[in-house]
Tab-separated table of C-alpha atoms and ligand atoms in Angstrom:
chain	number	residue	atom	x	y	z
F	1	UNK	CA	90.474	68.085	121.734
F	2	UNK	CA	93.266	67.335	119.507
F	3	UNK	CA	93.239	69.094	115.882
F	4	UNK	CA	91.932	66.032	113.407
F	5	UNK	CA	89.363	65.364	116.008
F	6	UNK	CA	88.652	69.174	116.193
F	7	UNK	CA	88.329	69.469	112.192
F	8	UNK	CA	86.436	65.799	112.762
F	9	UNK	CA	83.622	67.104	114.594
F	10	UNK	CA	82.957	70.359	113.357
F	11	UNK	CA	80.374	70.584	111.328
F	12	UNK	CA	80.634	70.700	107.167
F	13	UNK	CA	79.187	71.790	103.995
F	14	UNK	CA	81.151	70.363	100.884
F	15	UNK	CA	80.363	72.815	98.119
F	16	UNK	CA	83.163	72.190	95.151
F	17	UNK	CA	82.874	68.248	94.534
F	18	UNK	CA	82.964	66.429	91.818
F	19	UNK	CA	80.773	63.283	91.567
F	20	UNK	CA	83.056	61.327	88.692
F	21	UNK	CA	86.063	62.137	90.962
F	22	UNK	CA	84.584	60.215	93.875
F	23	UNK	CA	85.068	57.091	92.085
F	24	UNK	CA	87.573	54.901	94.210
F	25	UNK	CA	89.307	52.161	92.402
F	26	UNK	CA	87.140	49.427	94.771
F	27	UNK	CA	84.010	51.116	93.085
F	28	UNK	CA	85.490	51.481	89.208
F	29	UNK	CA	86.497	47.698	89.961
F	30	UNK	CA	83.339	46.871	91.266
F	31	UNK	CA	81.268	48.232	88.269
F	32	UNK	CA	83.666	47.026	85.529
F	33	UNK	CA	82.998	43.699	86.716
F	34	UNK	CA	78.842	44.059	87.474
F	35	UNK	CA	78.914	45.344	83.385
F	36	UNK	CA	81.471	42.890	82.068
F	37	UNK	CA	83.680	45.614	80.961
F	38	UNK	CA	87.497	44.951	80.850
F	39	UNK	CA	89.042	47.237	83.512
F	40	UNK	CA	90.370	51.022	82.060
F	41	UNK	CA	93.835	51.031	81.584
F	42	UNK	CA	94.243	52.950	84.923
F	43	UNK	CA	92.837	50.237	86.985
F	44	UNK	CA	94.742	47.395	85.071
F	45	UNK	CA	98.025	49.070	85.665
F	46	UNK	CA	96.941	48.635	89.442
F	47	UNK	CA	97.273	45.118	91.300
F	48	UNK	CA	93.802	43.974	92.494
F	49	UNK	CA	93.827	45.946	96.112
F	50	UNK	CA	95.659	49.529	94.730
F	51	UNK	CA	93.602	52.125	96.347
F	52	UNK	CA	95.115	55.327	94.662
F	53	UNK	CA	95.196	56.089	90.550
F	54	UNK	CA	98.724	57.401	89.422
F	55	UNK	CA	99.124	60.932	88.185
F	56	UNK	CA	101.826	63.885	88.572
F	57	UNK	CA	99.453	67.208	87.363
F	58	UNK	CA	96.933	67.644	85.336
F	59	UNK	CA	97.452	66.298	82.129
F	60	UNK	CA	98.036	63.145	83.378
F	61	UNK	CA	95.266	63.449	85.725
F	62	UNK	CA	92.637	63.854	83.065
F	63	UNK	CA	94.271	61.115	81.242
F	64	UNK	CA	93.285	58.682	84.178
F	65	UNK	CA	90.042	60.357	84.827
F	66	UNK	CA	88.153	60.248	81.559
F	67	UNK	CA	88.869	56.677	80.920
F	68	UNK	CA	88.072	55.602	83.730
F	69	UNK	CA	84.073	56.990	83.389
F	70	UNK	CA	83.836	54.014	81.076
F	71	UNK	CA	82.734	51.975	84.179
F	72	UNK	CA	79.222	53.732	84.870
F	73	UNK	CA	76.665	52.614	82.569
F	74	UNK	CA	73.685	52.257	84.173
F	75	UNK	CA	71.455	53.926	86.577
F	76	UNK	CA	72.358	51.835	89.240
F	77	UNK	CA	75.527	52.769	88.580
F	78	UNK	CA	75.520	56.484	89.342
F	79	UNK	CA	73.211	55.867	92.010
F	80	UNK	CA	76.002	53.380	93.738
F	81	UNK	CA	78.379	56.244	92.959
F	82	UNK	CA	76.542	59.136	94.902
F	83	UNK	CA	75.714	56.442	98.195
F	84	UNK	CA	79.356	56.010	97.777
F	85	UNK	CA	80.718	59.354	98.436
F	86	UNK	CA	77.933	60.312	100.436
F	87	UNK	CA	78.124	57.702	102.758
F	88	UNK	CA	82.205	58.513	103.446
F	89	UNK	CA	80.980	62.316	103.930
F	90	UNK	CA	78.461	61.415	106.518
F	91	UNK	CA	81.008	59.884	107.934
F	92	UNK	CA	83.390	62.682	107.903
F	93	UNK	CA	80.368	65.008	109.875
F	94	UNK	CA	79.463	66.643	106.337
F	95	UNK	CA	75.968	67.975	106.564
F	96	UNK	CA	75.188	69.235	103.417
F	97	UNK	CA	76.821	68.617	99.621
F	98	UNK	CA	76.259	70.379	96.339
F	99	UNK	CA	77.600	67.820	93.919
F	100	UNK	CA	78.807	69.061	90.397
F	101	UNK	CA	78.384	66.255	87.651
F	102	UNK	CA	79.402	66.029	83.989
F	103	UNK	CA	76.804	64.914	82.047
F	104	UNK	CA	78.767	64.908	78.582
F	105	UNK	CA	81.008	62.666	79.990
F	106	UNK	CA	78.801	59.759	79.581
F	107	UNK	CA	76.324	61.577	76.760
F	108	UNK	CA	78.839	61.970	74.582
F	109	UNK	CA	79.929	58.167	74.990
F	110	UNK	CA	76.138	57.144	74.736
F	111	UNK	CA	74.733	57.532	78.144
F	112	UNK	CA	71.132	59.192	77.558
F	113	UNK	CA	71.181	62.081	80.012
F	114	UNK	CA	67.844	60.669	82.174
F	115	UNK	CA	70.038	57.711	82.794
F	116	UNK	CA	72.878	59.720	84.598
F	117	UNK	CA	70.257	62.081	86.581
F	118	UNK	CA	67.655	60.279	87.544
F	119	UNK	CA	70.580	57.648	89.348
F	120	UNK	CA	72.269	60.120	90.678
F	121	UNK	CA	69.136	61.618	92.141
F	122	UNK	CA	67.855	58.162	93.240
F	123	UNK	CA	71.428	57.500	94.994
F	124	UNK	CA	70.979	60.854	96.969
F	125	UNK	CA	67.583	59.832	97.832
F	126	UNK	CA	68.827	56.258	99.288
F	127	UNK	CA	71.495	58.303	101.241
F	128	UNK	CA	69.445	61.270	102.805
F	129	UNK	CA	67.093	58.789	103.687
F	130	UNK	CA	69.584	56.274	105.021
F	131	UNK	CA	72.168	58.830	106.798
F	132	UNK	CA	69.960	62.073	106.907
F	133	UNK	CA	72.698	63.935	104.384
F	134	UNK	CA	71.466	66.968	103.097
F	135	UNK	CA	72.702	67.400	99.147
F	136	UNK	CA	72.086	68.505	95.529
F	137	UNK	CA	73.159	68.361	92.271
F	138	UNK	CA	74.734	70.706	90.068
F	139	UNK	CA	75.340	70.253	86.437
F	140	UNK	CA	78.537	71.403	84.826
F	141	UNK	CA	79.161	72.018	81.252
F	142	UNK	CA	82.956	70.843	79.472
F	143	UNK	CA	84.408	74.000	78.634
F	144	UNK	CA	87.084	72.126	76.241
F	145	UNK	CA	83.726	71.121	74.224
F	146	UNK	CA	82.168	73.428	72.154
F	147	UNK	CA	78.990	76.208	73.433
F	148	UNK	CA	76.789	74.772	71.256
F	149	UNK	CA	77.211	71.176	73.040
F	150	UNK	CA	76.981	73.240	76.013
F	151	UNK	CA	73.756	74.490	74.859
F	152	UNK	CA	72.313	71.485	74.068
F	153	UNK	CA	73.215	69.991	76.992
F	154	UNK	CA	71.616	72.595	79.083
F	155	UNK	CA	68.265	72.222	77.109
F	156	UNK	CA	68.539	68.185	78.051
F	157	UNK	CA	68.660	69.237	81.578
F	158	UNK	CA	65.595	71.470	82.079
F	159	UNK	CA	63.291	68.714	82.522
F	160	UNK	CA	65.171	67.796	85.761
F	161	UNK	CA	64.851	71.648	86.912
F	162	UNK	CA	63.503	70.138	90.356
F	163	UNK	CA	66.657	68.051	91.144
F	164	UNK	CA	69.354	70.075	89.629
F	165	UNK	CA	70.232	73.455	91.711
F	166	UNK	CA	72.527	74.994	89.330
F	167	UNK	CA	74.734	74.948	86.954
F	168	UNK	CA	78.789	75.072	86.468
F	169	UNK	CA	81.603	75.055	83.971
F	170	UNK	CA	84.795	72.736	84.766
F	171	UNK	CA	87.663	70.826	82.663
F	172	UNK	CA	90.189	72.311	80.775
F	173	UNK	CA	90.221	75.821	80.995
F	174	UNK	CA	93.160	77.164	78.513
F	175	UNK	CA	91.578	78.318	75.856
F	176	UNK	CA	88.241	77.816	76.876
F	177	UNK	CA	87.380	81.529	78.909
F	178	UNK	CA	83.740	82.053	80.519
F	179	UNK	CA	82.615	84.388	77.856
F	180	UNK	CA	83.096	81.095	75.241
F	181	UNK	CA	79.825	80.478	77.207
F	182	UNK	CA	78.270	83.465	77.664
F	183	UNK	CA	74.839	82.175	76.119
F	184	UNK	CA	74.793	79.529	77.904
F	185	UNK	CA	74.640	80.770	80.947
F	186	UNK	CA	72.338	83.789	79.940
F	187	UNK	CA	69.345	80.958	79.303
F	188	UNK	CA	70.668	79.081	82.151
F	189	UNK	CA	69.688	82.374	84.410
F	190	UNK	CA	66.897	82.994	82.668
F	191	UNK	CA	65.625	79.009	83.299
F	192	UNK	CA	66.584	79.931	87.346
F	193	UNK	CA	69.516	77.951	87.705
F	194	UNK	CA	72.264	79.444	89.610
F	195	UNK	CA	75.737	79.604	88.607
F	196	UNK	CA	79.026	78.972	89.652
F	197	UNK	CA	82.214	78.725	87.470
F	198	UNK	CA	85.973	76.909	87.942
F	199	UNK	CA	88.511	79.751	87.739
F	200	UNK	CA	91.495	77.249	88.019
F	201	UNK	CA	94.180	78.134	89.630
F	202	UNK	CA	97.173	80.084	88.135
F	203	UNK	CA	95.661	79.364	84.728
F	204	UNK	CA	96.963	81.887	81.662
F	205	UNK	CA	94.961	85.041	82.075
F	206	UNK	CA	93.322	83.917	85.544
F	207	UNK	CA	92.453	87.562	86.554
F	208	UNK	CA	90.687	88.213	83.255
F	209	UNK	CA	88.744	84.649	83.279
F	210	UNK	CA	87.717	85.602	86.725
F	211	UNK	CA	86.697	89.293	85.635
F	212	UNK	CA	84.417	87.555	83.377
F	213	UNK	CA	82.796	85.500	85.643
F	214	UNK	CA	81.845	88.240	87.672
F	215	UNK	CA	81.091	90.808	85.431
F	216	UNK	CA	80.361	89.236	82.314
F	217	UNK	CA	78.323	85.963	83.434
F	218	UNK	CA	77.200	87.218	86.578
F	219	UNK	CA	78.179	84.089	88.581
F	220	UNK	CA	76.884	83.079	92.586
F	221	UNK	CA	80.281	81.584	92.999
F	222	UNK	CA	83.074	80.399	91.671
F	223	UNK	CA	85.255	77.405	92.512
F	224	UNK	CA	88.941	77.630	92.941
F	225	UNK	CA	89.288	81.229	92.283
F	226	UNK	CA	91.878	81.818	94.337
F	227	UNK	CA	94.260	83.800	92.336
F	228	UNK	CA	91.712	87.370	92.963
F	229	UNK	CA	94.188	87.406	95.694
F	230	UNK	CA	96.285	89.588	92.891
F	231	UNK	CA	93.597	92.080	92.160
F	232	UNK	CA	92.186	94.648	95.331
F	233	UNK	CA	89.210	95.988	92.264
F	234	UNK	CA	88.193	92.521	92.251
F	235	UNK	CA	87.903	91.262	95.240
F	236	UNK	CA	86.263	94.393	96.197
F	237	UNK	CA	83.410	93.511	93.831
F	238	UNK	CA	83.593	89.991	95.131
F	239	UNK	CA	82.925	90.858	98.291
F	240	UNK	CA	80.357	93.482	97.433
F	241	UNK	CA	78.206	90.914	95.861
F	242	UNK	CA	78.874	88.012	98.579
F	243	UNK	CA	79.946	86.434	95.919
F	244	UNK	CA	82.006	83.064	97.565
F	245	UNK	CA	85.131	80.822	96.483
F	246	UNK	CA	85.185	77.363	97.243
F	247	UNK	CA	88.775	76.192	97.338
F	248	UNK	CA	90.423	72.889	97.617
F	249	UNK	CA	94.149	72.943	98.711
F	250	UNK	CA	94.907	69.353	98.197
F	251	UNK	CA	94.194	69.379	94.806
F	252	UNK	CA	96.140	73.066	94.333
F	253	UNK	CA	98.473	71.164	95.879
F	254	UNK	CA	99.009	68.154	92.976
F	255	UNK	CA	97.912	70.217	89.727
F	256	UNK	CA	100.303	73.136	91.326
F	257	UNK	CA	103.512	73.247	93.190
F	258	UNK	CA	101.272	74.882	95.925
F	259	UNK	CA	98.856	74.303	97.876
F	260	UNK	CA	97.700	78.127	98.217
F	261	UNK	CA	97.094	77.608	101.646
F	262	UNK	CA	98.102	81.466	102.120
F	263	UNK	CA	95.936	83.134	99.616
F	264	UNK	CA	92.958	80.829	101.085
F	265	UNK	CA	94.171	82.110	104.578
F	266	UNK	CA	94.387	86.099	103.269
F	267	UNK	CA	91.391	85.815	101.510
F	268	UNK	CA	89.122	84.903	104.610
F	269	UNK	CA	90.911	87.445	107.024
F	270	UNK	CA	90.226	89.872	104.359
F	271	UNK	CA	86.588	89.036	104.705
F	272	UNK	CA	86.161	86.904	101.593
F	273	UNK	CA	83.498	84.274	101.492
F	274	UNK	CA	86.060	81.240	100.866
F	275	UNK	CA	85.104	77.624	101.577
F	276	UNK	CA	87.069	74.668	102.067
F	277	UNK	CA	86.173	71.426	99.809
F	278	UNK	CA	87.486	68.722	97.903
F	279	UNK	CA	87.649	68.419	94.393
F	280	UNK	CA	87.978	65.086	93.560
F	281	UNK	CA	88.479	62.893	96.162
F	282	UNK	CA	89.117	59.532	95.137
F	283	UNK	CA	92.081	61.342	93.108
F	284	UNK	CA	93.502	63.408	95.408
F	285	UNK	CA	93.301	61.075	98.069
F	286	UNK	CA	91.559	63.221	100.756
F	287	UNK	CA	88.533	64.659	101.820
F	288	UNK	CA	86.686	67.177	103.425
F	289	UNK	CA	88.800	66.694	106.912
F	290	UNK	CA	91.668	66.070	104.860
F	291	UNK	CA	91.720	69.356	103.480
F	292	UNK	CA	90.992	70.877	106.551
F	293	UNK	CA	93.783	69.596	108.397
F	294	UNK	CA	96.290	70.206	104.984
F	295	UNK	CA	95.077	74.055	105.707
F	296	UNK	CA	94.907	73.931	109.040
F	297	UNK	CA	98.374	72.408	110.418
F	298	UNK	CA	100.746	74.452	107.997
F	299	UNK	CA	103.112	75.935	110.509
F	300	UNK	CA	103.548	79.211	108.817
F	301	UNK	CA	99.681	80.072	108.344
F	302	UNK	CA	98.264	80.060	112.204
F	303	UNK	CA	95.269	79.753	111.310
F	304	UNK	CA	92.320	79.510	114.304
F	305	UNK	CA	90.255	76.840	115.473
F	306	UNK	CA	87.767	80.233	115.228
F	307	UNK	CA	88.944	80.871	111.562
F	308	UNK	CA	88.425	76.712	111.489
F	309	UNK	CA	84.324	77.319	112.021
F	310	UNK	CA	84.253	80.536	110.229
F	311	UNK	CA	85.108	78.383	106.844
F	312	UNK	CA	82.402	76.585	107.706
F	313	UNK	CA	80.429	78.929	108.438
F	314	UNK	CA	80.864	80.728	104.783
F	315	UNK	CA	80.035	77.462	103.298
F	316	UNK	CA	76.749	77.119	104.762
F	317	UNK	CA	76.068	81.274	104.172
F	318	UNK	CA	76.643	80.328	100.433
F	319	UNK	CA	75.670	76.951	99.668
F	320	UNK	CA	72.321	77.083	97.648
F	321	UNK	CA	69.750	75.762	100.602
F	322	UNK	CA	66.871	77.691	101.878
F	323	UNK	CA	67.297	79.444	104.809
F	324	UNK	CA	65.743	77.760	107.375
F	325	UNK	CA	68.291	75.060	106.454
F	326	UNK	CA	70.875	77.472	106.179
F	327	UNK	CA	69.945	78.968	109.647
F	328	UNK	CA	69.857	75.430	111.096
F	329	UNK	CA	73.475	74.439	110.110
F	330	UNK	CA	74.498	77.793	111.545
F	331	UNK	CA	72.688	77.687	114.791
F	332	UNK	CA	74.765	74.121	114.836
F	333	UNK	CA	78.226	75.863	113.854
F	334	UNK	CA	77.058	78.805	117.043
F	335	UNK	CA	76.773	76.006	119.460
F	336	UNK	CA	80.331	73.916	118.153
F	337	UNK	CA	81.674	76.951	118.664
F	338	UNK	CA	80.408	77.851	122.430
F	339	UNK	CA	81.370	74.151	122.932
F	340	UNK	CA	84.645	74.072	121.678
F	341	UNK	CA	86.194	77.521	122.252
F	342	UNK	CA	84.491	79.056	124.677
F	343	UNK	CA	86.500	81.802	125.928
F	344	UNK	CA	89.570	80.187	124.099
F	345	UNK	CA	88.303	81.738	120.924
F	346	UNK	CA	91.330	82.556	119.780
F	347	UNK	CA	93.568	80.033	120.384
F	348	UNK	CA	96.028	79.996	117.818
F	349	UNK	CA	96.338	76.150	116.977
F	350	UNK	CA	100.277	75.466	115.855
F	351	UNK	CA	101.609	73.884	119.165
F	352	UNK	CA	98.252	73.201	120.357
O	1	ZN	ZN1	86.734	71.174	90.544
């Protein structure tokens, strides 16, 4: 088995995605059109077939992202959004999602909160039923808007306890450290959501934002992350606690001038819990497979077909399912593996 038909069929848990950045120009053009809106500037600078936005890092990225939200409006709209992605991860061999959302994205345009849950809820429904996905949502809080916005936002959400797993803290992160939300995420515990946290990568005073996380907010994971790499104390705690890192090396790879393909690689041979995922895929043109073949064919890492599955397998160890579910998409990962490798366990795959 060649290697994209390798990282094709093994199976995948996507655990750091973000539902606005699964929205595909055909889909933005779509809904524009279904709400009479004129098309956001990022879509108009496109001819009528472009299939990729235009952006150098990540300034320029949000400027294209934001904007473009201005598409969903209605229910049906998030709800076309979530079948969207979900269907292109089925099709990938992704068998479970946790899907971060922004709800003050569209609140703070006049979206009432219900609106964005209860479709992006109802378009997980239509896909589990449809494909037999497994996913969940997790709410994350703007950290370039204020803690009390945060708060509120948070007290919006608890009616939708059932459907929302846990909750998150993404956008622009200079400036804006964990402990800016330290409240928030003290009632978010004490409500029972879990918590994860963006520690983007080399970000001003990364090692201290990630110190925080751990220490301060007490976090169940936290996405990107990457840059512990620099600090033996903290991964040490990190890997005390189980705590896990989901990373996504395409993305590094455009908001950086690197991909951090190595740190991802030394973190998981020093027994790290580090995922694989991808951020926002309809930006960064690629997904799940994508980023595991970006990882998996750089020359100079040799990483494993074994070390291949065990990324997989950390995603499923921390992805927020129960455990029979958990042990199921392991027992599936255990057979892959006796199928696959066999004896050849070790294989190293450059050459292959
Ligand atoms: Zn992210």
């Amino acid at each position: 088995m060649d290697l994209p038909s390798f990282i094709s069929a093994l199976p995948k848990a996507e655990l750091h995605v973000h539902l606005e950045g699964c929205l595909t120009p055909g889909l933005a053009r779509t809904l524009a059109a279904r709400n009479n809106l004129p098309l956001p500037p990022s879509l108009s600078a496109l001819d009528q077939t472009g299939s990729s936005y235009s952006f150098h890092d990540l300034t320029t990225f949000l400027q294209v992202y934001y904007p473009n939200l201005s598409v969903l409006q209605t229910a049906h709209d998030f709800a076309d959004l979530a079948i969207s992605y979900l269907t292109t991860a089925h099709a990938q061999n992704v068998k479970h999602c946790e899907l971060f959302f922004d709800p003050q994205a569209h609140t703070a345009r006049g979206v009432p909160f219900p609106t964005v849950v209860r479709g992006y809820q109802a378009g997980i429904n239509t896909a589990q039923r449809a494909l037999g996905i497994s996913a969940s949502l997790i709410m994350c809080f703007l950290r370039d808007h204020s803690a009390e916005f945060a708060m509120a936002t948070l007290m919006d959400s608890l009616p939708f306890k059932d459907v929302i797993i846990g909750v998150g803290l993404d956008s622009d992160e200079r400036d804006n450290p964990p402990s800016k939300f330290a409240a928030v995420f003290q009632r978010a515990a004490k409500e029972g959501f879990l918590i994860t946290m963006h520690c983007d990568i080399d970000q001003p005073d990364t090692l201290t934002h990630i110190g925080q996380a751990i220490n301060e907010i007490q976090v169940d994971r936290i996405d990107h992350g990457t840059n512990i790499i620099d600090s033996p104390e903290l991964i040490s705690t990190l890997k005390q606690r189980g705590i896990g890192l989901t990373a996504c090396p395409i993305s590094n790879g455009i908001v950086t001038d690197d991909f951090k393909g190595k740190e991802i690689i030394e973190l998981l041979r020093q027994g790290v819990r580090v995922t694989v995922n991808s951020d926002d895929p309809a930006y960064f043109r690629g997904y799940l497979n994508e980023n595991m073949l970006k990882l998996a064919s750089a020359a100079d890492l040799n990483v494993t077909r074994k070390e291949l599955i065990h990324l997989q397998r950390n995603a499923f160890t921390i992805s927020w399912i129960s455990s029979w579910k958990r042990n199921h998409f392991l027992q599936m990962l255990d057979e892959f593996e006796r199928l696959t490798l066999g004896s050849e366990a070790t294989q190293v795959l450059n050459g292959v």
